[in-house]
PDB file of C-alpha atoms and ligand atoms in Angstrom:
ATOM      1  CA  MET A   1     101.351  82.036 139.925  1.00 69.00           C
ATOM      2  CA  THR A   2     103.872  84.606 138.727  1.00 79.00           C
ATOM      3  CA  PRO A   3     107.433  83.282 138.246  1.00 84.00           C
ATOM      4  CA  LEU A   4     109.972  84.133 140.951  1.00 87.00           C
ATOM      5  CA  THR A   5     112.392  86.996 140.327  1.00 92.00           C
ATOM      6  CA  GLU A   6     116.117  86.381 140.691  1.00 90.00           C
ATOM      7  CA  SER A   7     116.221  87.668 144.286  1.00 91.00           C
ATOM      8  CA  GLU A   8     113.087  85.700 145.218  1.00 92.00           C
ATOM      9  CA  ASN A   9     114.710  82.610 143.742  1.00 94.00           C
ATOM     10  CA  ALA A  10     117.795  83.123 145.889  1.00 93.00           C
ATOM     11  CA  LEU A  11     115.577  83.510 148.953  1.00 94.00           C
ATOM     12  CA  ALA A  12     113.644  80.349 148.014  1.00 95.00           C
ATOM     13  CA  THR A  13     116.886  78.353 147.702  1.00 96.00           C
ATOM     14  CA  ALA A  14     118.074  79.575 151.116  1.00 95.00           C
ATOM     15  CA  LEU A  15     114.648  78.822 152.619  1.00 95.00           C
ATOM     16  CA  GLN A  16     114.591  75.307 151.214  1.00 96.00           C
ATOM     17  CA  LEU A  17     117.965  74.652 152.801  1.00 95.00           C
ATOM     18  CA  ALA A  18     116.827  76.168 156.105  1.00 95.00           C
ATOM     19  CA  VAL A  19     113.720  73.927 156.138  1.00 95.00           C
ATOM     20  CA  GLU A  20     115.797  70.826 155.321  1.00 94.00           C
ATOM     21  CA  ARG A  21     118.309  71.674 158.052  1.00 93.00           C
ATOM     22  CA  GLU A  22     115.490  72.506 160.501  1.00 91.00           C
ATOM     23  CA  GLU A  23     116.913  76.003 160.989  1.00 93.00           C
ATOM     24  CA  LEU A  24     113.488  77.597 161.274  1.00 96.00           C
ATOM     25  CA  ARG A  25     111.828  77.826 164.662  1.00 97.00           C
ATOM     26  CA  LEU A  26     108.338  78.365 165.984  1.00 98.00           C
ATOM     27  CA  ALA A  27     107.234  81.170 168.294  1.00 98.00           C
ATOM     28  CA  TYR A  28     104.013  80.660 170.243  1.00 98.00           C
ATOM     29  CA  GLN A  29     101.327  83.253 170.958  1.00 98.00           C
ATOM     30  CA  PRO A  30      98.591  82.506 173.523  1.00 96.00           C
ATOM     31  CA  LYS A  31      94.874  82.840 172.810  1.00 96.00           C
ATOM     32  CA  LEU A  32      93.041  83.932 175.949  1.00 93.00           C
ATOM     33  CA  SER A  33      89.442  82.832 176.501  1.00 92.00           C
ATOM     34  CA  LEU A  34      87.242  85.661 177.763  1.00 92.00           C
ATOM     35  CA  ARG A  35      84.662  83.065 178.825  1.00 88.00           C
ATOM     36  CA  THR A  36      86.867  81.023 181.147  1.00 86.00           C
ATOM     37  CA  GLY A  37      89.753  83.454 181.727  1.00 85.00           C
ATOM     38  CA  CYS A  38      92.100  80.640 180.714  1.00 87.00           C
ATOM     39  CA  VAL A  39      94.729  80.399 178.051  1.00 90.00           C
ATOM     40  CA  GLY A  40      93.126  77.591 176.101  1.00 87.00           C
ATOM     41  CA  SER A  41      95.561  77.356 173.228  1.00 95.00           C
ATOM     42  CA  VAL A  42      98.620  78.818 171.565  1.00 98.00           C
ATOM     43  CA  GLU A  43      99.276  79.640 167.918  1.00 98.00           C
ATOM     44  CA  ALA A  44     102.570  78.515 166.363  1.00 98.00           C
ATOM     45  CA  LEU A  45     104.213  81.136 164.128  1.00 98.00           C
ATOM     46  CA  ALA A  46     107.233  80.354 161.953  1.00 98.00           C
ATOM     47  CA  ARG A  47     110.442  82.344 162.480  1.00 97.00           C
ATOM     48  CA  TRP A  48     113.468  82.427 160.212  1.00 96.00           C
ATOM     49  CA  ASP A  49     116.593  84.081 161.653  1.00 93.00           C
ATOM     50  CA  ARG A  50     118.604  84.013 158.486  1.00 85.00           C
ATOM     51  CA  GLY A  51     122.293  83.708 159.339  1.00 76.00           C
ATOM     52  CA  GLU A  52     123.757  86.775 161.005  1.00 71.00           C
ATOM     53  CA  GLY A  53     121.374  89.185 159.300  1.00 70.00           C
ATOM     54  CA  GLU A  54     117.911  90.444 160.097  1.00 83.00           C
ATOM     55  CA  PRO A  55     115.171  87.858 160.619  1.00 93.00           C
ATOM     56  CA  VAL A  56     113.019  87.339 157.519  1.00 95.00           C
ATOM     57  CA  GLU A  57     109.321  88.118 158.076  1.00 95.00           C
ATOM     58  CA  PRO A  58     106.808  85.275 157.528  1.00 96.00           C
ATOM     59  CA  SER A  59     104.754  87.681 155.388  1.00 94.00           C
ATOM     60  CA  LEU A  60     107.746  87.626 153.005  1.00 95.00           C
ATOM     61  CA  PHE A  61     108.916  84.012 153.120  1.00 96.00           C
ATOM     62  CA  ILE A  62     105.545  82.201 153.335  1.00 95.00           C
ATOM     63  CA  PRO A  63     104.272  83.516 149.940  1.00 93.00           C
ATOM     64  CA  ILE A  64     107.679  82.670 148.419  1.00 95.00           C
ATOM     65  CA  ALA A  65     107.504  79.162 149.911  1.00 95.00           C
ATOM     66  CA  GLU A  66     104.053  78.786 148.319  1.00 92.00           C
ATOM     67  CA  ARG A  67     105.252  79.966 144.920  1.00 93.00           C
ATOM     68  CA  ALA A  68     108.516  77.960 145.009  1.00 95.00           C
ATOM     69  CA  GLY A  69     106.823  74.684 145.953  1.00 94.00           C
ATOM     70  CA  ILE A  70     108.495  74.506 149.375  1.00 95.00           C
ATOM     71  CA  ILE A  71     105.352  75.109 151.410  1.00 95.00           C
ATOM     72  CA  ASP A  72     104.441  71.441 151.971  1.00 94.00           C
ATOM     73  CA  ALA A  73     107.875  70.751 153.468  1.00 96.00           C
ATOM     74  CA  LEU A  74     107.560  73.855 155.648  1.00 97.00           C
ATOM     75  CA  THR A  75     104.038  72.902 156.770  1.00 96.00           C
ATOM     76  CA  GLY A  76     105.197  69.365 157.597  1.00 96.00           C
ATOM     77  CA  TRP A  77     108.082  70.718 159.662  1.00 97.00           C
ATOM     78  CA  ALA A  78     105.807  73.230 161.484  1.00 98.00           C
ATOM     79  CA  LEU A  79     103.217  70.569 162.324  1.00 98.00           C
ATOM     80  CA  ARG A  80     105.796  68.081 163.595  1.00 98.00           C
ATOM     81  CA  SER A  81     107.548  70.719 165.726  1.00 98.00           C
ATOM     82  CA  ALA A  82     104.283  72.044 167.171  1.00 98.00           C
ATOM     83  CA  LEU A  83     103.014  68.536 168.024  1.00 98.00           C
ATOM     84  CA  ARG A  84     106.312  67.690 169.744  1.00 98.00           C
ATOM     85  CA  GLN A  85     106.040  70.937 171.705  1.00 98.00           C
ATOM     86  CA  TRP A  86     102.486  70.017 172.754  1.00 98.00           C
ATOM     87  CA  VAL A  87     103.883  66.773 174.209  1.00 98.00           C
ATOM     88  CA  ALA A  88     106.746  68.634 175.955  1.00 97.00           C
ATOM     89  CA  TRP A  89     104.259  71.028 177.635  1.00 96.00           C
ATOM     90  CA  ARG A  90     101.925  68.149 178.541  1.00 95.00           C
ATOM     91  CA  ASP A  91     104.870  66.422 180.204  1.00 95.00           C
ATOM     92  CA  GLN A  92     105.365  69.594 182.278  1.00 92.00           C
ATOM     93  CA  GLY A  93     101.712  69.420 183.379  1.00 91.00           C
ATOM     94  CA  VAL A  94     100.322  71.994 180.921  1.00 93.00           C
ATOM     95  CA  THR A  95      97.705  70.705 178.509  1.00 93.00           C
ATOM     96  CA  ILE A  96      97.070  73.436 175.997  1.00 94.00           C
ATOM     97  CA  GLY A  97      95.608  73.334 172.477  1.00 97.00           C
ATOM     98  CA  ILE A  98      97.903  74.093 169.584  1.00 98.00           C
ATOM     99  CA  ALA A  99      97.069  76.018 166.394  1.00 98.00           C
ATOM    100  CA  VAL A 100      99.207  75.804 163.267  1.00 98.00           C
ATOM    101  CA  ASN A 101      98.909  78.030 160.209  1.00 96.00           C
ATOM    102  CA  VAL A 102      98.447  75.983 157.069  1.00 95.00           C
ATOM    103  CA  SER A 103      98.577  77.487 153.623  1.00 91.00           C
ATOM    104  CA  ALA A 104      95.576  76.856 151.402  1.00 86.00           C
ATOM    105  CA  VAL A 105      98.103  75.508 148.876  1.00 85.00           C
ATOM    106  CA  SER A 106      98.777  72.519 151.161  1.00 87.00           C
ATOM    107  CA  LEU A 107      95.044  71.885 151.518  1.00 87.00           C
ATOM    108  CA  ARG A 108      94.693  71.155 147.812  1.00 84.00           C
ATOM    109  CA  ASP A 109      95.953  67.698 148.698  1.00 88.00           C
ATOM    110  CA  LEU A 110      92.970  65.639 149.816  1.00 91.00           C
ATOM    111  CA  GLU A 111      95.351  63.325 151.706  1.00 95.00           C
ATOM    112  CA  PHE A 112      96.475  66.178 153.950  1.00 96.00           C
ATOM    113  CA  PRO A 113      93.948  65.468 156.772  1.00 97.00           C
ATOM    114  CA  ASP A 114      95.089  61.806 156.817  1.00 97.00           C
ATOM    115  CA  PHE A 115      98.709  62.967 156.956  1.00 97.00           C
ATOM    116  CA  LEU A 116      97.958  65.212 159.937  1.00 98.00           C
ATOM    117  CA  GLN A 117      95.998  62.486 161.697  1.00 98.00           C
ATOM    118  CA  ARG A 118      98.912  60.049 161.254  1.00 98.00           C
ATOM    119  CA  LEU A 119     101.307  62.683 162.568  1.00 98.00           C
ATOM    120  CA  CYS A 120      99.105  63.230 165.662  1.00 98.00           C
ATOM    121  CA  HIS A 121      99.076  59.476 166.244  1.00 98.00           C
ATOM    122  CA  LEU A 122     102.830  59.181 165.780  1.00 98.00           C
ATOM    123  CA  GLU A 123     103.617  62.054 168.157  1.00 98.00           C
ATOM    124  CA  GLY A 124     100.916  61.069 170.663  1.00 98.00           C
ATOM    125  CA  VAL A 125      98.709  64.160 170.403  1.00 98.00           C
ATOM    126  CA  PRO A 126      94.887  63.851 170.500  1.00 98.00           C
ATOM    127  CA  PRO A 127      93.607  65.387 167.226  1.00 98.00           C
ATOM    128  CA  ASP A 128      91.075  67.521 169.117  1.00 98.00           C
ATOM    129  CA  GLN A 129      94.021  69.438 170.602  1.00 98.00           C
ATOM    130  CA  VAL A 130      94.965  70.671 167.138  1.00 98.00           C
ATOM    131  CA  THR A 131      93.549  73.601 165.166  1.00 98.00           C
ATOM    132  CA  VAL A 132      94.446  74.278 161.561  1.00 97.00           C
ATOM    133  CA  GLU A 133      94.413  78.036 160.826  1.00 96.00           C
ATOM    134  CA  LEU A 134      93.600  78.692 157.228  1.00 91.00           C
ATOM    135  CA  THR A 135      94.140  82.058 155.581  1.00 77.00           C
ATOM    136  CA  GLU A 136      91.770  83.009 152.840  1.00 65.00           C
ATOM    137  CA  SER A 137      93.111  82.467 149.366  1.00 58.00           C
ATOM    138  CA  ALA A 138      91.526  83.567 146.131  1.00 48.00           C
ATOM    139  CA  THR A 139      92.820  80.531 144.273  1.00 49.00           C
ATOM    140  CA  GLN A 140      91.043  78.007 146.443  1.00 62.00           C
ATOM    141  CA  HIS A 141      88.018  76.164 145.122  1.00 71.00           C
ATOM    142  CA  VAL A 142      85.246  75.916 147.685  1.00 73.00           C
ATOM    143  CA  ILE A 143      84.215  72.379 146.740  1.00 74.00           C
ATOM    144  CA  ARG A 144      87.736  71.068 147.130  1.00 79.00           C
ATOM    145  CA  LEU A 145      88.126  72.943 150.411  1.00 86.00           C
ATOM    146  CA  LEU A 146      84.812  71.528 151.614  1.00 89.00           C
ATOM    147  CA  ASP A 147      86.148  67.976 151.166  1.00 91.00           C
ATOM    148  CA  THR A 148      89.430  68.688 152.952  1.00 93.00           C
ATOM    149  CA  LEU A 149      87.910  70.640 155.837  1.00 94.00           C
ATOM    150  CA  THR A 150      85.199  68.005 156.343  1.00 95.00           C
ATOM    151  CA  ARG A 151      87.920  65.339 156.576  1.00 96.00           C
ATOM    152  CA  PHE A 152      89.645  67.368 159.299  1.00 97.00           C
ATOM    153  CA  ARG A 153      86.406  67.689 161.242  1.00 97.00           C
ATOM    154  CA  ILE A 154      85.638  63.950 160.993  1.00 98.00           C
ATOM    155  CA  LYS A 155      89.015  63.320 162.629  1.00 98.00           C
ATOM    156  CA  GLY A 156      88.273  65.856 165.398  1.00 98.00           C
ATOM    157  CA  ILE A 157      90.806  68.422 164.145  1.00 98.00           C
ATOM    158  CA  LYS A 158      89.485  71.990 164.471  1.00 98.00           C
ATOM    159  CA  VAL A 159      89.619  74.533 161.658  1.00 96.00           C
ATOM    160  CA  ALA A 160      89.918  78.316 161.998  1.00 95.00           C
ATOM    161  CA  LEU A 161      89.378  80.880 159.254  1.00 92.00           C
ATOM    162  CA  ASP A 162      92.236  83.346 159.791  1.00 92.00           C
ATOM    163  CA  ASP A 163      92.334  87.067 158.918  1.00 90.00           C
ATOM    164  CA  PHE A 164      88.569  87.212 158.423  1.00 90.00           C
ATOM    165  CA  GLY A 165      87.452  90.330 156.611  1.00 87.00           C
ATOM    166  CA  THR A 166      90.533  90.853 154.469  1.00 83.00           C
ATOM    167  CA  GLY A 167      90.165  88.275 151.742  1.00 72.00           C
ATOM    168  CA  PHE A 168      87.758  86.625 149.418  1.00 62.00           C
ATOM    169  CA  SER A 169      85.532  84.750 151.817  1.00 66.00           C
ATOM    170  CA  SER A 170      81.864  85.352 151.234  1.00 71.00           C
ATOM    171  CA  LEU A 171      79.135  84.808 153.765  1.00 78.00           C
ATOM    172  CA  LEU A 172      77.993  81.877 151.650  1.00 77.00           C
ATOM    173  CA  GLN A 173      81.384  80.187 151.998  1.00 77.00           C
ATOM    174  CA  LEU A 174      81.303  80.756 155.738  1.00 83.00           C
ATOM    175  CA  ARG A 175      78.010  78.921 155.822  1.00 85.00           C
ATOM    176  CA  GLN A 176      79.150  76.104 153.522  1.00 87.00           C
ATOM    177  CA  LEU A 177      82.535  75.318 155.037  1.00 90.00           C
ATOM    178  CA  PRO A 178      82.835  73.505 158.391  1.00 94.00           C
ATOM    179  CA  PHE A 179      84.961  76.036 160.290  1.00 94.00           C
ATOM    180  CA  THR A 180      85.015  75.917 164.089  1.00 97.00           C
ATOM    181  CA  GLU A 181      86.585  79.323 164.654  1.00 96.00           C
ATOM    182  CA  LEU A 182      86.549  82.731 163.012  1.00 95.00           C
ATOM    183  CA  LYS A 183      89.537  84.998 163.600  1.00 95.00           C
ATOM    184  CA  ILE A 184      88.707  88.652 163.042  1.00 95.00           C
ATOM    185  CA  ASP A 185      91.633  90.353 161.329  1.00 94.00           C
ATOM    186  CA  GLN A 186      93.666  92.823 163.361  1.00 96.00           C
ATOM    187  CA  HIS A 187      92.804  95.689 160.983  1.00 95.00           C
ATOM    188  CA  PHE A 188      89.312  95.700 162.488  1.00 96.00           C
ATOM    189  CA  ILE A 189      90.608  95.498 166.050  1.00 97.00           C
ATOM    190  CA  ARG A 190      93.405  98.076 166.051  1.00 95.00           C
ATOM    191  CA  ASP A 191      91.169 101.182 166.175  1.00 95.00           C
ATOM    192  CA  LEU A 192      88.219  99.593 167.941  1.00 96.00           C
ATOM    193  CA  ALA A 193      88.441 101.900 170.952  1.00 94.00           C
ATOM    194  CA  THR A 194      88.217 105.064 168.843  1.00 94.00           C
ATOM    195  CA  ALA A 195      86.009 104.117 165.887  1.00 95.00           C
ATOM    196  CA  GLU A 196      82.293 103.581 166.439  1.00 95.00           C
ATOM    197  CA  ASP A 197      81.828 102.090 162.943  1.00 95.00           C
ATOM    198  CA  LEU A 198      84.466  99.419 163.657  1.00 96.00           C
ATOM    199  CA  ARG A 199      82.658  98.462 166.853  1.00 97.00           C
ATOM    200  CA  LEU A 200      79.455  97.950 164.829  1.00 97.00           C
ATOM    201  CA  ILE A 201      81.290  95.812 162.267  1.00 96.00           C
ATOM    202  CA  VAL A 202      83.078  93.714 164.893  1.00 97.00           C
ATOM    203  CA  LYS A 203      79.852  93.216 166.859  1.00 98.00           C
ATOM    204  CA  SER A 204      78.120  92.016 163.669  1.00 96.00           C
ATOM    205  CA  VAL A 205      80.985  89.627 162.869  1.00 96.00           C
ATOM    206  CA  ILE A 206      80.925  88.188 166.414  1.00 97.00           C
ATOM    207  CA  ASP A 207      77.141  87.728 166.210  1.00 97.00           C
ATOM    208  CA  LEU A 208      77.506  86.156 162.768  1.00 95.00           C
ATOM    209  CA  ALA A 209      80.146  83.719 164.051  1.00 96.00           C
ATOM    210  CA  HIS A 210      77.879  82.730 166.932  1.00 97.00           C
ATOM    211  CA  ALA A 211      74.845  82.333 164.652  1.00 95.00           C
ATOM    212  CA  LEU A 212      76.912  79.896 162.570  1.00 94.00           C
ATOM    213  CA  GLY A 213      78.107  78.019 165.671  1.00 95.00           C
ATOM    214  CA  LEU A 214      81.714  79.278 165.480  1.00 96.00           C
ATOM    215  CA  ILE A 215      83.815  80.817 168.191  1.00 97.00           C
ATOM    216  CA  ALA A 216      84.927  84.401 167.527  1.00 98.00           C
ATOM    217  CA  VAL A 217      88.577  85.282 168.127  1.00 98.00           C
ATOM    218  CA  ALA A 218      89.968  88.821 167.892  1.00 98.00           C
ATOM    219  CA  GLU A 219      93.561  89.219 166.653  1.00 97.00           C
ATOM    220  CA  GLY A 220      95.850  92.173 167.369  1.00 97.00           C
ATOM    221  CA  VAL A 221      94.597  93.284 170.809  1.00 97.00           C
ATOM    222  CA  GLU A 222      97.147  95.892 171.870  1.00 97.00           C
ATOM    223  CA  ASP A 223      95.566  97.662 174.886  1.00 95.00           C
ATOM    224  CA  ALA A 224      93.294  97.187 177.894  1.00 93.00           C
ATOM    225  CA  GLU A 225      90.499  99.335 176.464  1.00 95.00           C
ATOM    226  CA  THR A 226      90.207  97.122 173.371  1.00 96.00           C
ATOM    227  CA  LEU A 227      90.250  93.986 175.518  1.00 95.00           C
ATOM    228  CA  LYS A 228      87.408  95.350 177.657  1.00 94.00           C
ATOM    229  CA  LEU A 229      85.376  96.374 174.604  1.00 96.00           C
ATOM    230  CA  LEU A 230      85.763  92.925 173.036  1.00 97.00           C
ATOM    231  CA  GLY A 231      84.434  91.364 176.239  1.00 95.00           C
ATOM    232  CA  GLU A 232      81.406  93.655 176.074  1.00 95.00           C
ATOM    233  CA  LEU A 233      80.848  92.769 172.409  1.00 96.00           C
ATOM    234  CA  GLY A 234      80.713  89.051 173.310  1.00 96.00           C
ATOM    235  CA  CYS A 235      84.021  87.996 171.732  1.00 97.00           C
ATOM    236  CA  ASP A 236      85.063  84.503 172.891  1.00 96.00           C
ATOM    237  CA  GLU A 237      88.851  84.661 172.661  1.00 97.00           C
ATOM    238  CA  VAL A 238      91.505  87.349 172.273  1.00 97.00           C
ATOM    239  CA  GLN A 239      95.064  87.368 171.063  1.00 97.00           C
ATOM    240  CA  GLY A 240      97.539  90.219 170.766  1.00 97.00           C
ATOM    241  CA  PHE A 241     100.574  92.013 172.099  1.00 97.00           C
ATOM    242  CA  PHE A 242      98.591  93.274 175.123  1.00 95.00           C
ATOM    243  CA  ILE A 243      98.115  89.685 176.278  1.00 94.00           C
ATOM    244  CA  ALA A 244     101.447  88.324 175.027  1.00 95.00           C
ATOM    245  CA  LYS A 245     103.767  88.623 172.059  1.00 97.00           C
ATOM    246  CA  PRO A 246     104.757  85.418 170.237  1.00 98.00           C
ATOM    247  CA  MET A 247     107.372  83.800 172.489  1.00 98.00           C
ATOM    248  CA  ALA A 248     109.960  81.025 172.566  1.00 98.00           C
ATOM    249  CA  PRO A 249     108.457  77.712 173.766  1.00 98.00           C
ATOM    250  CA  GLY A 250     110.552  77.750 176.939  1.00 97.00           C
ATOM    251  CA  ASP A 251     109.027  81.096 177.961  1.00 97.00           C
ATOM    252  CA  LEU A 252     105.395  79.948 177.942  1.00 96.00           C
ATOM    253  CA  VAL A 253     105.145  78.211 181.325  1.00 93.00           C
ATOM    254  CA  PRO A 254     107.068  81.009 183.164  1.00 93.00           C
ATOM    255  CA  TRP A 255     104.802  83.554 181.416  1.00 93.00           C
ATOM    256  CA  MET A 256     101.707  81.681 182.603  1.00 90.00           C
ATOM    257  CA  LEU A 257     102.959  81.589 186.182  1.00 88.00           C
ATOM    258  CA  GLU A 258     103.866  85.273 186.091  1.00 87.00           C
ATOM    259  CA  THR A 259     100.537  86.226 184.484  1.00 84.00           C
ATOM    260  CA  ALA A 260      98.574  84.267 187.080  1.00 74.00           C
ATOM    261  CA  ALA A 261     100.359  86.213 189.826  1.00 75.00           C
ATOM    262  CA  ARG A 262     100.060  89.648 188.150  1.00 73.00           C
ATOM    263  CA  TRP A 263      96.549  89.228 186.782  1.00 70.00           C
ATOM    264  CA  PRO A 264      94.702  86.962 189.242  1.00 64.00           C
ATOM    265  CA  GLU A 265      91.376  87.087 187.402  1.00 65.00           C
ATOM    266  CA  ILE A 266      93.090  85.209 184.583  1.00 62.00           C
ATOM    267  CA  CYS A 267      92.949  81.573 185.628  1.00 55.00           C
ATOM    268  CA  THR A 268      95.839  80.376 183.515  1.00 50.00           C
ATOM    269  CA  ARG A 269      96.501  76.675 183.606  1.00 46.00           C
ATOM    270  CA  SER A 270      99.520  77.573 185.670  1.00 40.00           C
ATOM    271  CA  SER A 271      97.295  77.607 188.751  1.00 39.00           C
ATOM    272  CA  ARG A 272      97.408  73.832 188.459  1.00 43.00           C
ATOM    273  CA  LEU A 273     101.163  73.966 188.072  1.00 40.00           C
ATOM    274  CA  ALA A 274     101.564  76.093 191.161  1.00 38.00           C
ATOM    275  CA  SER A 275      99.541  73.739 193.340  1.00 40.00           C
TER     276      SER A 275
HETATM  277  P1  LIG B   1      98.515  85.249 161.319  1.00 58.39           P
HETATM  278  O1  LIG B   1      98.388  83.778 161.379  1.00 58.39           O
HETATM  279  O2  LIG B   1      97.283  86.049 161.184  1.00 58.39           O
HETATM  280  O3  LIG B   1      99.314  85.658 162.631  1.00 58.39           O
HETATM  281  C1  LIG B   1      99.157  86.873 163.310  1.00 58.39           C
HETATM  282  C2  LIG B   1     100.306  87.829 163.033  1.00 58.39           C
HETATM  283  O4  LIG B   1     100.098  89.039 163.752  1.00 58.39           O
HETATM  284  C3  LIG B   1     101.659  87.315 163.498  1.00 58.39           C
HETATM  285  O5  LIG B   1     102.635  87.876 162.631  1.00 58.39           O
HETATM  286  C4  LIG B   1     101.788  87.930 164.900  1.00 58.39           C
HETATM  287  O6  LIG B   1     103.122  88.069 165.327  1.00 58.39           O
HETATM  288  C5  LIG B   1     101.142  89.274 164.671  1.00 58.39           C
HETATM  289  N1  LIG B   1     100.514  89.826 165.882  1.00 58.39           N
HETATM  290  C6  LIG B   1      99.971  89.163 166.921  1.00 58.39           C
HETATM  291  N2  LIG B   1      99.458  90.016 167.830  1.00 58.39           N
HETATM  292  C7  LIG B   1      99.677  91.263 167.351  1.00 58.39           C
HETATM  293  C8  LIG B   1      99.382  92.577 167.857  1.00 58.39           C
HETATM  294  O7  LIG B   1      98.806  92.778 168.926  1.00 58.39           O
HETATM  295  N3  LIG B   1      99.756  93.628 167.051  1.00 58.39           N
HETATM  296  C9  LIG B   1     100.393  93.438 165.865  1.00 58.39           C
HETATM  297  N4  LIG B   1     100.722  94.531 165.160  1.00 58.39           N
HETATM  298  N5  LIG B   1     100.680  92.221 165.363  1.00 58.39           N
HETATM  299  C10 LIG B   1     100.326  91.154 166.103  1.00 58.39           C
HETATM  300  P2  LIG B   1     103.788  87.002 161.969  1.00 58.39           P
HETATM  301  O8  LIG B   1     104.308  86.018 162.955  1.00 58.39           O
HETATM  302  O9  LIG B   1     104.726  87.948 161.313  1.00 58.39           O
HETATM  303  O10 LIG B   1     103.013  86.155 160.861  1.00 58.39           O
HETATM  304  C11 LIG B   1     102.409  86.752 159.757  1.00 58.39           C
HETATM  305  C12 LIG B   1     101.593  85.758 158.983  1.00 58.39           C
HETATM  306  O11 LIG B   1     102.445  84.770 158.364  1.00 58.39           O
HETATM  307  C13 LIG B   1     100.638  84.940 159.857  1.00 58.39           C
HETATM  308  O12 LIG B   1      99.483  85.691 160.107  1.00 58.39           O
HETATM  309  C14 LIG B   1     100.394  83.720 158.978  1.00 58.39           C
HETATM  310  O13 LIG B   1      99.421  83.970 158.012  1.00 58.39           O
HETATM  311  C15 LIG B   1     101.736  83.550 158.285  1.00 58.39           C
HETATM  312  N6  LIG B   1     102.488  82.473 158.968  1.00 58.39           N
HETATM  313  C16 LIG B   1     103.275  82.523 160.083  1.00 58.39           C
HETATM  314  N7  LIG B   1     103.796  81.311 160.375  1.00 58.39           N
HETATM  315  C17 LIG B   1     103.316  80.458 159.421  1.00 58.39           C
HETATM  316  C18 LIG B   1     103.473  79.039 159.169  1.00 58.39           C
HETATM  317  O14 LIG B   1     104.133  78.289 159.892  1.00 58.39           O
HETATM  318  N8  LIG B   1     102.822  78.540 158.065  1.00 58.39           N
HETATM  319  C19 LIG B   1     102.049  79.324 157.246  1.00 58.39           C
HETATM  320  N9  LIG B   1     101.433  78.742 156.185  1.00 58.39           N
HETATM  321  N10 LIG B   1     101.855  80.639 157.480  1.00 58.39           N
HETATM  322  C20 LIG B   1     102.483  81.195 158.546  1.00 58.39           C
HETATM  323 MG1  LIG B   2      97.084  82.532 162.224  1.00 58.39          MG
HETATM  324 MG1  LIG B   3      95.542  86.414 161.289  1.00 58.39          MG
END
């Protein structure tokens, strides 16, 4: 890894402090199942509102956390917070799966699946409610990843390959590694309604996911036309601003209730809440 510049170093120091002081927060974005019409799970996304200034984007601070050796602390914080939030929602009558982004750097540690299992036990969350979202990384060795991902699966924890189509992953790796979910990167989804070639690619990726026994999730759905097309292409789940932007945890249950009223064909879990 390239050494940090002076300004990156300053950011890393501030980030380390923010992680230690638990000043980061998680926003949650629903994944909607096109099969059941239900919101089956939510993805936790880290947010850092640095002091009075502009929020720092995860695409900036996550790579710095990886390079500065802070990522394990950040991952630990994100997992603990997300698991506690799962319990808080369950206590309100909403049982909803939770997905957490985990850097491939953290997965180099073969003990990581045990750590996550212990955390689930400690917080009282069934491991099958948890999905680890893994972004492709060129530095990752497949054999090592195979061991770690297999350990997750043995414990019932699900594993998603995030941003599919943008990174290094080969079809061979898709076959070798025990993923449960394939998330098609938003670059393929954005222009789906206008580009015939993208529709062919996305259809092939969905079929490929199904042939390998994975569920296909489309990221970055921003309009009704794209949502409809993805349904026709056989996509299992969708996520994007058209369904919901990442939101504060307290907004999720009200959003579900409001969505159920506005969009009755979507059987959000809130129907149970309302009854
Ligand atoms: P990701 O996991 O692929 O998350 C999806 C990103 O796309 C999120 O950006 C989300 O806000 C954004 N997004 C969702 N729907 C739409 C849409 O319809 N249109 C557009 N234009 N964007 C949409 P965000 O939150 O800025 O996160 C960026 C990336 O940072 C994430 O990509 C993930 O790789 C990483 N990240 C975020 N939180 C964490 C974390 O806690 N740990 C780790 N290791 N990585 C994280
Ligand atoms: Mg993700
Ligand atoms: Mg993604």
